[in-house]
PDB file of C-alpha atoms in Angstrom:
ATOM      1  CA  MET A   1      10.758 -48.518 -71.934  1.00  0.00           C
ATOM      2  CA  ALA A   2      12.919 -45.411 -72.141  1.00  0.00           C
ATOM      3  CA  ARG A   3      16.381 -45.701 -73.614  1.00  0.00           C
ATOM      4  CA  ARG A   4      19.284 -45.510 -71.176  1.00  0.00           C
ATOM      5  CA  LYS A   5      20.456 -42.076 -72.362  1.00  0.00           C
ATOM      6  CA  GLU A   6      17.063 -40.547 -73.079  1.00  0.00           C
ATOM      7  CA  HIS A   7      17.077 -38.425 -69.899  1.00  0.00           C
ATOM      8  CA  THR A   8      19.783 -36.976 -67.683  1.00  0.00           C
ATOM      9  CA  HIS A   9      20.111 -38.188 -64.100  1.00  0.00           C
ATOM     10  CA  GLU A  10      18.579 -34.944 -62.854  1.00  0.00           C
ATOM     11  CA  GLN A  11      15.617 -35.318 -65.191  1.00  0.00           C
ATOM     12  CA  ILE A  12      15.052 -38.894 -64.015  1.00  0.00           C
ATOM     13  CA  ARG A  13      15.378 -37.734 -60.424  1.00  0.00           C
ATOM     14  CA  GLN A  14      12.663 -35.112 -60.919  1.00  0.00           C
ATOM     15  CA  MET A  15      10.467 -37.577 -62.829  1.00  0.00           C
ATOM     16  CA  ALA A  16      10.678 -40.079 -59.970  1.00  0.00           C
ATOM     17  CA  ILE A  17       9.858 -37.452 -57.342  1.00  0.00           C
ATOM     18  CA  ALA A  18       6.902 -36.242 -59.431  1.00  0.00           C
ATOM     19  CA  ALA A  19       5.665 -39.820 -59.805  1.00  0.00           C
ATOM     20  CA  VAL A  20       5.685 -40.366 -56.043  1.00  0.00           C
ATOM     21  CA  VAL A  21       3.942 -37.042 -55.399  1.00  0.00           C
ATOM     22  CA  LYS A  22       1.300 -37.911 -58.002  1.00  0.00           C
ATOM     23  CA  HIS A  23       0.702 -41.285 -56.369  1.00  0.00           C
ATOM     24  CA  LEU A  24       0.372 -39.698 -52.939  1.00  0.00           C
ATOM     25  CA  GLN A  25      -2.366 -37.408 -54.176  1.00  0.00           C
ATOM     26  CA  TYR A  26      -4.650 -40.448 -54.418  1.00  0.00           C
ATOM     27  CA  ASP A  27      -3.118 -43.128 -52.209  1.00  0.00           C
ATOM     28  CA  ASN A  28      -0.727 -43.659 -49.297  1.00  0.00           C
ATOM     29  CA  ILE A  29       2.945 -44.517 -49.297  1.00  0.00           C
ATOM     30  CA  HIS A  30       2.336 -48.123 -48.240  1.00  0.00           C
ATOM     31  CA  SER A  31       0.880 -49.007 -51.638  1.00  0.00           C
ATOM     32  CA  LEU A  32       3.969 -47.754 -53.462  1.00  0.00           C
ATOM     33  CA  SER A  33       7.326 -49.404 -54.183  1.00  0.00           C
ATOM     34  CA  LEU A  34      10.540 -48.659 -56.013  1.00  0.00           C
ATOM     35  CA  ARG A  35       9.471 -51.017 -58.791  1.00  0.00           C
ATOM     36  CA  LYS A  36       6.152 -49.173 -59.226  1.00  0.00           C
ATOM     37  CA  VAL A  37       7.870 -45.788 -59.384  1.00  0.00           C
ATOM     38  CA  ALA A  38      10.383 -47.074 -61.943  1.00  0.00           C
ATOM     39  CA  ALA A  39       7.618 -48.561 -64.094  1.00  0.00           C
ATOM     40  CA  GLU A  40       5.651 -45.314 -63.933  1.00  0.00           C
ATOM     41  CA  ILE A  41       8.512 -43.300 -65.440  1.00  0.00           C
ATOM     42  CA  GLY A  42       9.673 -45.991 -67.873  1.00  0.00           C
ATOM     43  CA  TYR A  43      12.920 -47.074 -66.223  1.00  0.00           C
ATOM     44  CA  VAL A  44      14.128 -50.106 -64.315  1.00  0.00           C
ATOM     45  CA  PRO A  45      14.532 -50.067 -60.501  1.00  0.00           C
ATOM     46  CA  SER A  46      18.322 -50.268 -60.750  1.00  0.00           C
ATOM     47  CA  THR A  47      18.334 -46.867 -62.480  1.00  0.00           C
ATOM     48  CA  LEU A  48      16.631 -45.291 -59.466  1.00  0.00           C
ATOM     49  CA  ILE A  49      19.001 -47.074 -57.101  1.00  0.00           C
ATOM     50  CA  ASN A  50      21.891 -45.645 -59.087  1.00  0.00           C
ATOM     51  CA  ILE A  51      20.480 -42.116 -58.752  1.00  0.00           C
ATOM     52  CA  PHE A  52      19.033 -42.095 -55.230  1.00  0.00           C
ATOM     53  CA  GLY A  53      21.013 -44.860 -53.527  1.00  0.00           C
ATOM     54  CA  SER A  54      17.904 -46.578 -52.160  1.00  0.00           C
ATOM     55  CA  TYR A  55      14.115 -46.373 -52.081  1.00  0.00           C
ATOM     56  CA  GLN A  56      14.396 -44.692 -48.669  1.00  0.00           C
ATOM     57  CA  TYR A  57      16.455 -41.887 -50.158  1.00  0.00           C
ATOM     58  CA  LEU A  58      13.929 -41.449 -52.961  1.00  0.00           C
ATOM     59  CA  LEU A  59      11.264 -40.937 -50.298  1.00  0.00           C
ATOM     60  CA  LEU A  60      13.596 -38.536 -48.493  1.00  0.00           C
ATOM     61  CA  ALA A  61      13.871 -36.521 -51.715  1.00  0.00           C
ATOM     62  CA  VAL A  62      10.066 -36.385 -51.862  1.00  0.00           C
ATOM     63  CA  SER A  63      10.038 -35.239 -48.231  1.00  0.00           C
ATOM     64  CA  GLU A  64      12.485 -32.451 -49.060  1.00  0.00           C
ATOM     65  CA  HIS A  65      10.368 -31.479 -52.065  1.00  0.00           C
ATOM     66  CA  THR A  66       7.352 -31.245 -49.746  1.00  0.00           C
ATOM     67  CA  LEU A  67       9.246 -29.139 -47.202  1.00  0.00           C
ATOM     68  CA  ILE A  68      10.262 -26.692 -49.930  1.00  0.00           C
ATOM     69  CA  LYS A  69       6.635 -26.324 -51.014  1.00  0.00           C
ATOM     70  CA  LEU A  70       5.540 -25.959 -47.391  1.00  0.00           C
ATOM     71  CA  SER A  71       8.152 -23.266 -46.797  1.00  0.00           C
ATOM     72  CA  ALA A  72       6.879 -21.376 -49.849  1.00  0.00           C
ATOM     73  CA  ALA A  73       3.338 -21.567 -48.443  1.00  0.00           C
ATOM     74  CA  LEU A  74       4.470 -20.001 -45.152  1.00  0.00           C
ATOM     75  CA  GLN A  75       6.539 -17.210 -46.671  1.00  0.00           C
ATOM     76  CA  GLY A  76       5.289 -13.672 -46.882  1.00  0.00           C
ATOM     77  CA  PHE A  77       3.449 -13.423 -43.554  1.00  0.00           C
ATOM     78  CA  THR A  78       5.400 -10.432 -42.251  1.00  0.00           C
ATOM     79  CA  GLU A  79       3.194  -7.435 -42.982  1.00  0.00           C
ATOM     80  CA  GLN A  80       0.982  -7.473 -39.886  1.00  0.00           C
ATOM     81  CA  ALA A  81       1.531  -7.660 -36.122  1.00  0.00           C
ATOM     82  CA  PRO A  82       3.715 -10.627 -35.135  1.00  0.00           C
ATOM     83  CA  ILE A  83       0.896 -12.566 -33.487  1.00  0.00           C
ATOM     84  CA  LEU A  84      -1.257 -12.202 -36.619  1.00  0.00           C
ATOM     85  CA  ASN A  85       1.661 -13.276 -38.793  1.00  0.00           C
ATOM     86  CA  ILE A  86       2.110 -16.438 -36.725  1.00  0.00           C
ATOM     87  CA  GLN A  87      -1.630 -17.118 -36.817  1.00  0.00           C
ATOM     88  CA  ASN A  88      -1.586 -16.801 -40.606  1.00  0.00           C
ATOM     89  CA  MET A  89       1.395 -19.160 -40.793  1.00  0.00           C
ATOM     90  CA  ALA A  90      -0.503 -21.655 -38.647  1.00  0.00           C
ATOM     91  CA  LYS A  91      -3.552 -21.416 -40.914  1.00  0.00           C
ATOM     92  CA  ALA A  92      -1.415 -21.850 -44.030  1.00  0.00           C
ATOM     93  CA  TYR A  93       0.285 -24.852 -42.418  1.00  0.00           C
ATOM     94  CA  SER A  94      -3.025 -26.572 -41.771  1.00  0.00           C
ATOM     95  CA  VAL A  95      -4.340 -25.774 -45.251  1.00  0.00           C
ATOM     96  CA  PHE A  96      -1.196 -27.211 -46.831  1.00  0.00           C
ATOM     97  CA  ALA A  97      -1.436 -30.351 -44.692  1.00  0.00           C
ATOM     98  CA  LEU A  98      -5.074 -30.924 -45.594  1.00  0.00           C
ATOM     99  CA  GLN A  99      -4.375 -30.381 -49.295  1.00  0.00           C
ATOM    100  CA  HIS A 100      -1.318 -32.656 -49.379  1.00  0.00           C
ATOM    101  CA  LYS A 101      -2.162 -35.230 -46.718  1.00  0.00           C
ATOM    102  CA  SER A 102       0.058 -38.142 -47.735  1.00  0.00           C
ATOM    103  CA  CYS A 103       3.063 -36.000 -48.640  1.00  0.00           C
ATOM    104  CA  PHE A 104       2.685 -34.103 -45.364  1.00  0.00           C
ATOM    105  CA  ARG A 105       2.510 -37.336 -43.380  1.00  0.00           C
ATOM    106  CA  LEU A 106       5.569 -38.673 -45.195  1.00  0.00           C
ATOM    107  CA  VAL A 107       7.685 -35.789 -43.896  1.00  0.00           C
ATOM    108  CA  PHE A 108       7.005 -36.757 -40.279  1.00  0.00           C
ATOM    109  CA  GLU A 109       6.699 -40.532 -40.604  1.00  0.00           C
ATOM    110  CA  LEU A 110       9.863 -41.130 -42.624  1.00  0.00           C
ATOM    111  CA  SER A 111      12.808 -42.451 -40.645  1.00  0.00           C
ATOM    112  CA  MET A 112      16.391 -42.989 -41.725  1.00  0.00           C
ATOM    113  CA  PRO A 113      17.790 -46.537 -41.916  1.00  0.00           C
ATOM    114  CA  ASN A 114      19.986 -47.715 -39.033  1.00  0.00           C
ATOM    115  CA  GLU A 115      19.147 -44.553 -37.044  1.00  0.00           C
ATOM    116  CA  GLN A 116      21.265 -42.387 -39.330  1.00  0.00           C
ATOM    117  CA  PRO A 117      20.841 -38.618 -38.902  1.00  0.00           C
ATOM    118  CA  LEU A 118      18.930 -36.681 -41.521  1.00  0.00           C
ATOM    119  CA  PRO A 119      21.105 -35.200 -44.271  1.00  0.00           C
ATOM    120  CA  ALA A 120      22.262 -31.640 -43.639  1.00  0.00           C
ATOM    121  CA  ASN A 121      20.129 -30.090 -46.382  1.00  0.00           C
ATOM    122  CA  HIS A 122      16.988 -31.764 -44.985  1.00  0.00           C
ATOM    123  CA  SER A 123      17.735 -30.535 -41.469  1.00  0.00           C
ATOM    124  CA  ALA A 124      18.405 -27.045 -42.851  1.00  0.00           C
ATOM    125  CA  LEU A 125      14.946 -26.979 -44.463  1.00  0.00           C
ATOM    126  CA  VAL A 126      13.302 -27.857 -41.146  1.00  0.00           C
ATOM    127  CA  LYS A 127      15.365 -25.236 -39.337  1.00  0.00           C
ATOM    128  CA  SER A 128      14.394 -22.594 -41.894  1.00  0.00           C
ATOM    129  CA  LEU A 129      10.709 -23.254 -41.174  1.00  0.00           C
ATOM    130  CA  PHE A 130      11.232 -22.686 -37.465  1.00  0.00           C
ATOM    131  CA  ALA A 131      13.233 -19.543 -38.291  1.00  0.00           C
ATOM    132  CA  LEU A 132      10.083 -17.997 -39.762  1.00  0.00           C
ATOM    133  CA  VAL A 133       8.365 -18.337 -36.390  1.00  0.00           C
ATOM    134  CA  GLU A 134      11.439 -17.346 -34.407  1.00  0.00           C
ATOM    135  CA  SER A 135      11.703 -14.036 -36.275  1.00  0.00           C
ATOM    136  CA  GLN A 136       8.133 -13.153 -35.278  1.00  0.00           C
ATOM    137  CA  LEU A 137       8.639 -14.202 -31.660  1.00  0.00           C
ATOM    138  CA  ARG A 138      11.657 -11.899 -31.433  1.00  0.00           C
ATOM    139  CA  LEU A 139       9.374  -9.034 -32.413  1.00  0.00           C
ATOM    140  CA  CYS A 140       7.073  -9.985 -29.529  1.00  0.00           C
ATOM    141  CA  ILE A 141       9.906 -10.131 -26.989  1.00  0.00           C
ATOM    142  CA  ALA A 142      12.897  -8.143 -28.154  1.00  0.00           C
ATOM    143  CA  ASP A 143      15.378  -9.214 -25.468  1.00  0.00           C
ATOM    144  CA  ILE A 144      14.841 -12.969 -25.805  1.00  0.00           C
ATOM    145  CA  SER A 145      17.908 -15.229 -26.044  1.00  0.00           C
ATOM    146  CA  VAL A 146      18.631 -17.463 -29.034  1.00  0.00           C
ATOM    147  CA  GLN A 147      18.131 -20.597 -26.939  1.00  0.00           C
ATOM    148  CA  LYS A 148      14.792 -19.429 -25.532  1.00  0.00           C
ATOM    149  CA  VAL A 149      13.359 -18.369 -28.870  1.00  0.00           C
ATOM    150  CA  GLU A 150      14.307 -21.729 -30.385  1.00  0.00           C
ATOM    151  CA  LEU A 151      12.600 -23.520 -27.503  1.00  0.00           C
ATOM    152  CA  MET A 152       9.512 -21.337 -27.690  1.00  0.00           C
ATOM    153  CA  SER A 153       9.133 -21.722 -31.461  1.00  0.00           C
ATOM    154  CA  ARG A 154       9.148 -25.500 -31.122  1.00  0.00           C
ATOM    155  CA  VAL A 155       6.688 -25.549 -28.226  1.00  0.00           C
ATOM    156  CA  LEU A 156       4.364 -23.155 -30.043  1.00  0.00           C
ATOM    157  CA  TRP A 157       4.568 -25.015 -33.344  1.00  0.00           C
ATOM    158  CA  GLY A 158       4.268 -28.374 -31.622  1.00  0.00           C
ATOM    159  CA  GLY A 159       0.734 -27.395 -30.625  1.00  0.00           C
ATOM    160  CA  ILE A 160      -0.056 -26.193 -34.135  1.00  0.00           C
ATOM    161  CA  HIS A 161       1.264 -29.432 -35.609  1.00  0.00           C
ATOM    162  CA  GLY A 162      -0.653 -31.505 -33.083  1.00  0.00           C
ATOM    163  CA  LEU A 163      -3.973 -29.831 -33.857  1.00  0.00           C
ATOM    164  CA  THR A 164      -3.297 -30.164 -37.572  1.00  0.00           C
ATOM    165  CA  CYS A 165      -2.484 -33.872 -37.319  1.00  0.00           C
ATOM    166  CA  LEU A 166      -5.580 -34.544 -35.229  1.00  0.00           C
ATOM    167  CA  ALA A 167      -7.625 -32.818 -37.916  1.00  0.00           C
ATOM    168  CA  LEU A 168      -5.954 -34.921 -40.615  1.00  0.00           C
ATOM    169  CA  ASP A 169      -6.964 -38.066 -38.744  1.00  0.00           C
ATOM    170  CA  GLY A 170     -10.496 -36.793 -38.148  1.00  0.00           C
ATOM    171  CA  LYS A 171      -9.966 -36.811 -34.394  1.00  0.00           C
ATOM    172  CA  LEU A 172     -10.904 -33.198 -33.672  1.00  0.00           C
ATOM    173  CA  PHE A 173     -14.494 -33.642 -34.892  1.00  0.00           C
ATOM    174  CA  VAL A 174     -14.603 -30.029 -36.065  1.00  0.00           C
ATOM    175  CA  THR A 175     -14.988 -28.165 -39.346  1.00  0.00           C
ATOM    176  CA  HIS A 176     -12.143 -26.485 -41.209  1.00  0.00           C
ATOM    177  CA  SER A 177     -13.166 -23.087 -39.860  1.00  0.00           C
ATOM    178  CA  ASP A 178     -13.224 -24.510 -36.327  1.00  0.00           C
ATOM    179  CA  LEU A 179      -9.685 -25.816 -36.794  1.00  0.00           C
ATOM    180  CA  GLN A 180      -8.474 -22.391 -37.898  1.00  0.00           C
ATOM    181  CA  ALA A 181     -10.143 -20.802 -34.867  1.00  0.00           C
ATOM    182  CA  MET A 182      -8.461 -23.352 -32.587  1.00  0.00           C
ATOM    183  CA  LEU A 183      -5.067 -22.641 -34.153  1.00  0.00           C
ATOM    184  CA  CYS A 184      -5.525 -18.914 -33.574  1.00  0.00           C
ATOM    185  CA  SER A 185      -6.610 -19.547 -29.996  1.00  0.00           C
ATOM    186  CA  HIS A 186      -3.512 -21.666 -29.375  1.00  0.00           C
ATOM    187  CA  VAL A 187      -1.190 -18.988 -30.758  1.00  0.00           C
ATOM    188  CA  GLN A 188      -2.912 -16.201 -28.820  1.00  0.00           C
ATOM    189  CA  GLY A 189      -2.934 -18.166 -25.573  1.00  0.00           C
ATOM    190  CA  TYR A 190       0.700 -19.221 -25.793  1.00  0.00           C
ATOM    191  CA  ILE A 191       2.019 -15.765 -26.611  1.00  0.00           C
ATOM    192  CA  ALA A 192      -0.207 -14.138 -23.982  1.00  0.00           C
ATOM    193  CA  GLY A 193       1.141 -16.604 -21.428  1.00  0.00           C
ATOM    194  CA  ILE A 194       4.704 -15.720 -22.335  1.00  0.00           C
ATOM    195  CA  GLY A 195       3.945 -12.047 -21.890  1.00  0.00           C
ATOM    196  CA  ILE A 196       2.598 -12.647 -18.403  1.00  0.00           C
ATOM    197  CA  ASN A 197       5.255 -15.118 -17.291  1.00  0.00           C
ATOM    198  CA  ARG A 198       8.320 -12.966 -18.041  1.00  0.00           C
ATOM    199  CA  GLU A 199      10.656 -15.067 -15.895  1.00  0.00           C
ATOM    200  CA  PHE A 200      10.386 -17.737 -18.588  1.00  0.00           C
ATOM    201  CA  VAL A 201      12.380 -15.575 -20.951  1.00  0.00           C
TER     202      VAL A 201
END
């Protein structure tokens, strides 16, 4: 058992997050507990409560860690035509999800206790992901309003997320290459539809 002052709070925080991520590489969140995480890093559960506030907030920290990694995976797709950039983001999104299944699921399955809103930094991470898509949509339709581009980015990405989640659950009955082709088809079809239906914007 580690001594009380062996690590700083920040070090323990990162150790706990890493322990959860490691567990989720091989198993799901339902087989984990605060006690198991504490034992894995050599501390008692009360230490983690002191740092995170609750087990739920530890999982929220893991969710934020996952969103940061996901954001990094989607960065850099700005060198080609906007539609190709969005397609590449969609492909990267699905690859990340398939490589980090349990962590990815945690982001979307985690709920706050007593219907509390997500912390501001967590919401900002989600918004920053949509901003990547919004910037490309603005290049497709230069005169689009802020409200419309926000709506469109969520509709477009909702389809990408849906296809990805179906693939995670084995419900698409397709290969990885088929999934990527379907994602590209969705992006192409949605943006083509917007171009035709100009009254929408």
